[in-house]
Amino acid sequence: MCLIFLFACSPNQEKTNLYSGKVRRVLSGQTIEIAFTETYQTATVRITGIDAPDLRQSPWGKTAKERLKELVIGLPVSIETDNLKSDRFNRLNAHIWQDKTLISEKLVQEGCVLANIEYPHSYSKLLIDAQEYARLMGYGIWNPQQALRQTPNQFRSKIK
């Protein structure tokens, strides 16, 4: 409810679905807390199109979180939304840009996270290509000596 109010009061909502803010905290390899420039309100944002290793999946979960911190903490970002509804965890799903860098693409390309195209979006092809590059290069979770053996969903389903 709060997120809907936040965006209803934001300028240019109908034109672009693009907002600006500053990253206050990184909660995981795919979730951040943003303070919006227009309203000074905060929201938890799940980065669209990626699936980060669970923080308990050592060492990949912490590596993904730390890399995301390096890329965005304290920096101004643009928040691009395909949908203004929050998910079941009260997170906004959005693409995050830092300057001209699509953060999800960077994380996938470096092998920090998996591309998640379960719900196709405007950058699905870009993320698939970035993942194929990381896989071929053996980066991060694709490193043959220390590969991620279970997807985050597989891991979480086994610990429930």
GROMACS .gro file of C-alpha atoms in nm:
model
  160
    1MET     CA    1   0.000   0.000   0.000
    2CYS     CA    2   0.280   0.238   0.094
    3LEU     CA    3   0.462   0.165  -0.233
    4ILE     CA    4   0.152   0.248  -0.436
    5PHE     CA    5   0.120   0.582  -0.256
    6LEU     CA    6   0.490   0.649  -0.304
    7PHE     CA    7   0.467   0.605  -0.680
    8ALA     CA    8   0.131   0.776  -0.713
    9CYS     CA    9   0.297   1.091  -0.579
   10SER     CA   10   0.608   1.063  -0.793
   11PRO     CA   11   0.646   1.284  -1.100
   12ASN     CA   12   0.663   1.140  -1.454
   13GLN     CA   13   0.516   0.809  -1.341
   14GLU     CA   14   0.287   0.772  -1.642
   15LYS     CA   15   0.554   0.872  -1.892
   16THR     CA   16   0.850   0.653  -1.812
   17ASN     CA   17   0.818   0.445  -1.494
   18LEU     CA   18   1.169   0.567  -1.421
   19TYR     CA   19   1.258   0.703  -1.077
   20SER     CA   20   1.575   0.815  -0.906
   21GLY     CA   21   1.711   0.733  -0.566
   22LYS     CA   22   2.012   0.640  -0.360
   23VAL     CA   23   2.094   0.292  -0.234
   24ARG     CA   24   2.099   0.290   0.146
   25ARG     CA   25   2.151  -0.080   0.214
   26VAL     CA   26   2.221  -0.404   0.032
   27LEU     CA   27   2.023  -0.689   0.188
   28SER     CA   28   2.131  -0.971  -0.044
   29GLY     CA   29   2.272  -1.028  -0.391
   30GLN     CA   30   1.939  -0.925  -0.542
   31THR     CA   31   1.768  -0.701  -0.285
   32ILE     CA   32   1.845  -0.340  -0.193
   33GLU     CA   33   1.689  -0.060   0.007
   34ILE     CA   34   1.648   0.266  -0.180
   35ALA     CA   35   1.568   0.619  -0.063
   36PHE     CA   36   1.375   0.786  -0.345
   37THR     CA   37   1.493   1.131  -0.448
   38GLU     CA   38   1.144   1.265  -0.521
   39THR     CA   39   0.978   1.165  -0.194
   40TYR     CA   40   1.264   1.080   0.045
   41GLN     CA   41   1.072   0.762   0.130
   42THR     CA   42   1.245   0.426   0.132
   43ALA     CA   43   1.148   0.100  -0.032
   44THR     CA   44   1.292  -0.247  -0.055
   45VAL     CA   45   1.362  -0.338  -0.416
   46ARG     CA   46   1.422  -0.683  -0.562
   47ILE     CA   47   1.628  -0.651  -0.878
   48THR     CA   48   1.426  -0.791  -1.168
   49GLY     CA   49   1.566  -1.068  -1.382
   50ILE     CA   50   1.820  -1.224  -1.148
   51ASP     CA   51   1.833  -1.499  -0.890
   52ALA     CA   52   2.118  -1.456  -0.644
   53PRO     CA   53   2.258  -1.748  -0.446
   54ASP     CA   54   2.108  -1.772  -0.099
   55LEU     CA   55   2.330  -1.610   0.164
   56ARG     CA   56   2.375  -1.958   0.314
   57GLN     CA   57   2.518  -2.090  -0.014
   58SER     CA   58   2.883  -2.037   0.069
   59PRO     CA   59   3.073  -1.859  -0.074
   60TRP     CA   60   2.847  -1.742  -0.357
   61GLY     CA   61   2.567  -1.574  -0.160
   62LYS     CA   62   2.800  -1.344   0.031
   63THR     CA   63   3.010  -1.283  -0.281
   64ALA     CA   64   2.701  -1.168  -0.474
   65LYS     CA   65   2.594  -0.939  -0.189
   66GLU     CA   66   2.942  -0.786  -0.156
   67ARG     CA   67   2.970  -0.729  -0.532
   68LEU     CA   68   2.629  -0.560  -0.538
   69LYS     CA   69   2.745  -0.336  -0.252
   70GLU     CA   70   3.054  -0.236  -0.451
   71LEU     CA   71   2.836  -0.145  -0.748
   72VAL     CA   72   2.561   0.059  -0.580
   73ILE     CA   73   2.593   0.137  -0.207
   74GLY     CA   74   2.555   0.508  -0.140
   75LEU     CA   75   2.532   0.585  -0.511
   76PRO     CA   76   2.253   0.747  -0.709
   77VAL     CA   77   2.058   0.496  -0.917
   78SER     CA   78   1.769   0.493  -1.159
   79ILE     CA   79   1.483   0.258  -1.081
   80GLU     CA   80   1.294   0.129  -1.386
   81THR     CA   81   0.974  -0.059  -1.314
   82ASP     CA   82   0.762  -0.278  -1.538
   83ASN     CA   83   0.499  -0.310  -1.266
   84LEU     CA   84   0.422  -0.094  -0.963
   85LYS     CA   85   0.289  -0.382  -0.753
   86SER     CA   86   0.496  -0.517  -0.467
   87ASP     CA   87   0.561  -0.889  -0.428
   88ARG     CA   88   0.455  -1.113  -0.138
   89PHE     CA   89   0.755  -0.988   0.063
   90ASN     CA   90   0.650  -0.624   0.009
   91ARG     CA   91   0.938  -0.559  -0.231
   92LEU     CA   92   0.914  -0.358  -0.549
   93ASN     CA   93   1.051  -0.545  -0.852
   94ALA     CA   94   1.261  -0.316  -1.070
   95HIS     CA   95   1.559  -0.286  -1.300
   96ILE     CA   96   1.839  -0.084  -1.140
   97TRP     CA   97   2.075   0.139  -1.336
   98GLN     CA   98   2.387   0.302  -1.195
   99ASP     CA   99   2.487   0.562  -1.449
  100LYS     CA  100   2.464   0.366  -1.777
  101THR     CA  101   2.519   0.023  -1.623
  102LEU     CA  102   2.229  -0.220  -1.589
  103ILE     CA  103   2.319  -0.375  -1.254
  104SER     CA  104   2.151  -0.709  -1.323
  105GLU     CA  105   2.348  -0.751  -1.645
  106LYS     CA  106   2.676  -0.670  -1.469
  107LEU     CA  107   2.610  -0.922  -1.189
  108VAL     CA  108   2.510  -1.195  -1.435
  109GLN     CA  109   2.804  -1.124  -1.667
  110GLU     CA  110   3.049  -1.153  -1.377
  111GLY     CA  111   2.899  -1.485  -1.267
  112CYS     CA  112   2.769  -1.351  -0.935
  113VAL     CA  113   2.403  -1.439  -0.998
  114LEU     CA  114   2.184  -1.639  -1.235
  115ALA     CA  115   1.962  -1.485  -1.500
  116ASN     CA  116   1.598  -1.544  -1.410
  117ILE     CA  117   1.362  -1.522  -1.705
  118GLU     CA  118   1.071  -1.703  -1.545
  119TYR     CA  119   0.879  -1.378  -1.598
  120PRO     CA  120   1.004  -1.231  -1.928
  121HIS     CA  121   1.089  -0.862  -1.923
  122SER     CA  122   1.246  -0.602  -2.148
  123TYR     CA  123   1.604  -0.715  -2.071
  124SER     CA  124   1.558  -1.094  -2.077
  125LYS     CA  125   1.767  -1.148  -2.391
  126LEU     CA  126   2.044  -0.926  -2.258
  127LEU     CA  127   2.062  -1.128  -1.935
  128ILE     CA  128   2.055  -1.462  -2.119
  129ASP     CA  129   2.348  -1.345  -2.334
  130ALA     CA  130   2.537  -1.220  -2.026
  131GLN     CA  131   2.486  -1.555  -1.853
  132GLU     CA  132   2.610  -1.748  -2.156
  133TYR     CA  133   2.922  -1.529  -2.160
  134ALA     CA  134   2.988  -1.588  -1.788
  135ARG     CA  135   2.933  -1.962  -1.831
  136LEU     CA  136   3.170  -1.986  -2.128
  137MET     CA  137   3.435  -1.782  -1.947
  138GLY     CA  138   3.396  -1.982  -1.624
  139TYR     CA  139   3.333  -1.673  -1.412
  140GLY     CA  140   3.206  -1.687  -1.054
  141ILE     CA  141   2.935  -1.946  -1.005
  142TRP     CA  142   3.035  -2.101  -1.340
  143ASN     CA  143   3.396  -2.166  -1.232
  144PRO     CA  144   3.446  -2.542  -1.286
  145GLN     CA  145   3.667  -2.571  -0.974
  146GLN     CA  146   3.397  -2.420  -0.750
  147ALA     CA  147   3.071  -2.418  -0.944
  148LEU     CA  148   2.732  -2.350  -0.793
  149ARG     CA  149   2.582  -2.700  -0.770
  150GLN     CA  150   2.223  -2.603  -0.684
  151THR     CA  151   2.017  -2.310  -0.803
  152PRO     CA  152   1.900  -2.082  -0.523
  153ASN     CA  153   1.546  -2.224  -0.558
  154GLN     CA  154   1.674  -2.582  -0.531
  155PHE     CA  155   1.879  -2.489  -0.225
  156ARG     CA  156   1.589  -2.313  -0.050
  157SER     CA  157   1.346  -2.597  -0.122
  158LYS     CA  158   1.579  -2.849   0.046
  159ILE     CA  159   1.622  -2.650   0.368
  160LYS     CA  160   1.250  -2.595   0.434
   0.00000   0.00000   0.00000
